[in-house]
Amino acid sequence: MSTSPTAPVSRVGTHRTHPLLRGGGFVALACLLACVAVAGLAIGARDIDPITVTHALLGKLPADDYNGLVVLTERLPRVALGLLVGACLGAAGTVMQAVTRNPLADPGILGVEAGAAAAVVIGIVIVGVHEPRGYFWFALAGAAVAATSVALISRATTTASREISLVIAGAAVAALLMSLVTLLTVRDEAVYSSLRSWSVGSLVGRGLVLGELLPFALVALGLAVTLGRSLDALALGDEVAAGLGVRVGPTRLWAAGVGVLLAATATAAVGPVAFVGLVGAHLARMLVGTEHRWVLPYSMLTGALLLCAADVAARLVPGHGELEVGIMTAVVGTPFFVALARRRGRGTA
Amino acid sequence: MSPTTMRPRSNAARDTAVTMRANARAARLWRGLVLAVCLIVAVGLVAVQLFLTGDAEIEPDRVIPAAFGAGDGLADYVVRRTNLPRGLVALLGGALFGISGALAQRLFGNPLATPDVIGISSGAGAGAMLVIAGFGATGLGVQGGAMLGALVVSLIVYGLSWRGGVQSYRLILIGIGVGACASAIITFVVTRLDDASTQRAMRWLIGSLNGTNERDVALLTCTLCVGVALVLWIRRGLGDLALGDELAAGLGVRVPVVRFAALLLATMLAAVVTSVTGPIAFVALVAGPIATRLLRVPDAPLAAGLVGAVLLCATDIAAQTMPLISPVPTGAITALFGAPVLIALLVRRKATV
């Protein structure tokens, strides 16, 4: 069981959808995403009808129109950030699942986001960093350290199977890092209350970081798109890939680095959001098969779709105030994770 | 052919028997010694807790009389009404977590499958939060909610990992997932409480002993008494389960009954502590393996309880006194030290699997 590669990733080349369907699917998914984005602009504490939203976007409303202001200055940055972060997380999920050959891999589950979060908190509390661009470098360092630790720990075990030890190692590292965050923040009520929503993952009031993180996100997404062929080669297994002339070690390291970059960018922007990468990658594979050249762009779309949809749904939850999107994705993502976990070790009970 | 040379074999046998008896006696002595030391350390830590009067600055010679009810207003409040209950809750809660963890570890035959790792503690916390926020529950209502939450989560986790039997690693995997969901529910309710003060939020998010009172002590004492009695009652059957289900059934153990009773007991003990302290992580996980190492016996739920009591008392004192970072919620300290133990257990399995 520990040697058998995981089912969805290993079925390279056997599961392929028709090119026309793939292209059409991409367009359909993009349309769906546009609808969700418009809903994200229209729905909230103050519902604004879609026509007004469109007019505001096209600049047809007078400059002092209140609804127009809300759409352009509050909700547009938020939706854009959601799209960007969702795309990063979706791609990160796909890359991590391919690199670890583990269908349960997700930047949140593997503790990579917790690493980024802990490093950002260290940056804020101890070093005194206050601008988002500074957050990013801390997030990147923390994510890299966490990813390396989890990889090393799971490599040191042969517990039942690699994918299980990877998840437990991720949970342990995440618990350790989140307790570090608590230790650093709990004594200062003001710092604590501002970090509490951040440590859950939230899009509220984070539109401002968009400009700062846009370059990093675009670079990370661009690098991810170029990974398609190497990930396809890795999925064939180390020996076959080496036979095809791929330098397995460096390729895997590079891909893992890009995955960490994606996760760190997303976390620096909005805090840890679990399960978007996991579900996004699986949805993308369901739609286009297992060729990473296609799965990667698709997973960016599905990740963005998931995060924006979760954000819209989180605003519709009854009660005062809206829900942090990280809570929404955890509640929605858990059944998905459990279903995948149940498939693990089938017949080995 | 003297009589002495005629009986070398029986001599050897007698020697072996004597050595074995001596070894058994030495082992018993060792176990007794370890348990006694644990008990003394635990009581000592509760006593230390009494002296942590912080800003109140009560002189040491006023503490002990105050603990016995002979203190003035301030000393009585700080020592007897605040520190004493807190120390006792740490003692009793740690014991309950330890017993609960050791039961689950034995039940699933896996040191990682404890209520805090597989999400049952988070489930109890979520249940408590929901009845507090939804029905304004206090006192026993909170405990009821915690038990219901723990029961629901354990049934979900156990049920979902069932595939013609429960494989422990699938259980852990699913437990981690469901636990993440329960934690999200806790966060959801905490951020929505109108009077979500940091202290109160911390208790439910990571576990804290702040603000525990005499009522909590009474509740945990009753739970511990009932729990210990039930553990003693099912202990033999549980021990036989280690031989394998079929052999145990052959020995007259009603396997499904014992299994269900042990699961229910482990769940309920963890749920009651969680309803008082919040989901304090990893005490249930580490107490069992430490007790095993110390006593050199495969598993002993009650000894694990004693170790858990020492651990929680010690970490609670550390949480209040550690330089630079204190005061912090106790759960943050247990997570800081417990997570490396979880990793060590994970890595160490290589030798045994």
PDB file of C-alpha atoms in Angstrom, chain A residues 87-96 98 216-232 254-263 292-300:
ATOM      1  CA  ALA A  87      -6.405  30.721  -8.047  1.00  0.00           C
ATOM      2  CA  CYS A  88      -3.146  30.531  -6.070  1.00  0.00           C
ATOM      3  CA  LEU A  89      -4.596  28.001  -3.623  1.00  0.00           C
ATOM      4  CA  GLY A  90      -6.109  25.848  -6.370  1.00  0.00           C
ATOM      5  CA  ALA A  91      -2.809  25.714  -8.234  1.00  0.00           C
ATOM      6  CA  ALA A  92      -0.915  25.102  -4.974  1.00  0.00           C
ATOM      7  CA  GLY A  93      -3.194  22.139  -4.230  1.00  0.00           C
ATOM      8  CA  THR A  94      -2.574  20.623  -7.670  1.00  0.00           C
ATOM      9  CA  VAL A  95       1.192  21.116  -7.458  1.00  0.00           C
ATOM     10  CA  MET A  96       1.412  19.677  -3.937  1.00  0.00           C
ATOM     11  CA  ALA A  98       1.471  15.983  -7.791  1.00  0.00           C
ATOM     12  CA  PHE A 216       4.008  37.949  -6.401  1.00  0.00           C
ATOM     13  CA  ALA A 217       0.759  36.205  -7.226  1.00  0.00           C
ATOM     14  CA  LEU A 218       1.179  36.745 -10.962  1.00  0.00           C
ATOM     15  CA  VAL A 219       4.757  35.432 -10.907  1.00  0.00           C
ATOM     16  CA  ALA A 220       3.716  32.400  -8.859  1.00  0.00           C
ATOM     17  CA  LEU A 221       0.757  31.613 -11.136  1.00  0.00           C
ATOM     18  CA  GLY A 222       2.928  32.082 -14.219  1.00  0.00           C
ATOM     19  CA  LEU A 223       5.538  29.679 -12.893  1.00  0.00           C
ATOM     20  CA  ALA A 224       2.810  27.168 -12.025  1.00  0.00           C
ATOM     21  CA  VAL A 225       1.477  27.141 -15.592  1.00  0.00           C
ATOM     22  CA  THR A 226       4.911  26.187 -16.889  1.00  0.00           C
ATOM     23  CA  LEU A 227       5.072  23.179 -14.558  1.00  0.00           C
ATOM     24  CA  GLY A 228       2.564  21.099 -16.536  1.00  0.00           C
ATOM     25  CA  ARG A 229       5.001  18.920 -18.422  1.00  0.00           C
ATOM     26  CA  SER A 230       7.335  18.240 -15.512  1.00  0.00           C
ATOM     27  CA  LEU A 231       4.430  17.278 -13.258  1.00  0.00           C
ATOM     28  CA  ASP A 232       3.108  14.930 -15.926  1.00  0.00           C
ATOM     29  CA  TRP A 254      11.444  23.223  -8.146  1.00  0.00           C
ATOM     30  CA  ALA A 255       7.788  22.205  -8.314  1.00  0.00           C
ATOM     31  CA  ALA A 256       7.573  22.032  -4.521  1.00  0.00           C
ATOM     32  CA  GLY A 257       9.138  25.493  -4.352  1.00  0.00           C
ATOM     33  CA  VAL A 258       6.504  26.899  -6.690  1.00  0.00           C
ATOM     34  CA  GLY A 259       3.773  25.237  -4.588  1.00  0.00           C
ATOM     35  CA  VAL A 260       5.163  26.866  -1.454  1.00  0.00           C
ATOM     36  CA  LEU A 261       5.357  30.233  -3.246  1.00  0.00           C
ATOM     37  CA  LEU A 262       1.693  29.952  -4.254  1.00  0.00           C
ATOM     38  CA  ALA A 263       0.578  28.997  -0.749  1.00  0.00           C
ATOM     39  CA  HIS A 292      -1.318  18.653 -15.607  1.00  0.00           C
ATOM     40  CA  ARG A 293      -0.975  20.991 -18.572  1.00  0.00           C
ATOM     41  CA  TRP A 294      -4.765  21.221 -18.369  1.00  0.00           C
ATOM     42  CA  VAL A 295      -5.317  20.547 -14.697  1.00  0.00           C
ATOM     43  CA  LEU A 296      -3.187  23.495 -13.591  1.00  0.00           C
ATOM     44  CA  PRO A 297      -5.140  26.272 -15.346  1.00  0.00           C
ATOM     45  CA  TYR A 298      -8.398  24.540 -14.521  1.00  0.00           C
ATOM     46  CA  SER A 299      -7.490  24.264 -10.849  1.00  0.00           C
ATOM     47  CA  MET A 300      -6.809  27.999 -10.805  1.00  0.00           C
TER      48      MET A 300
END
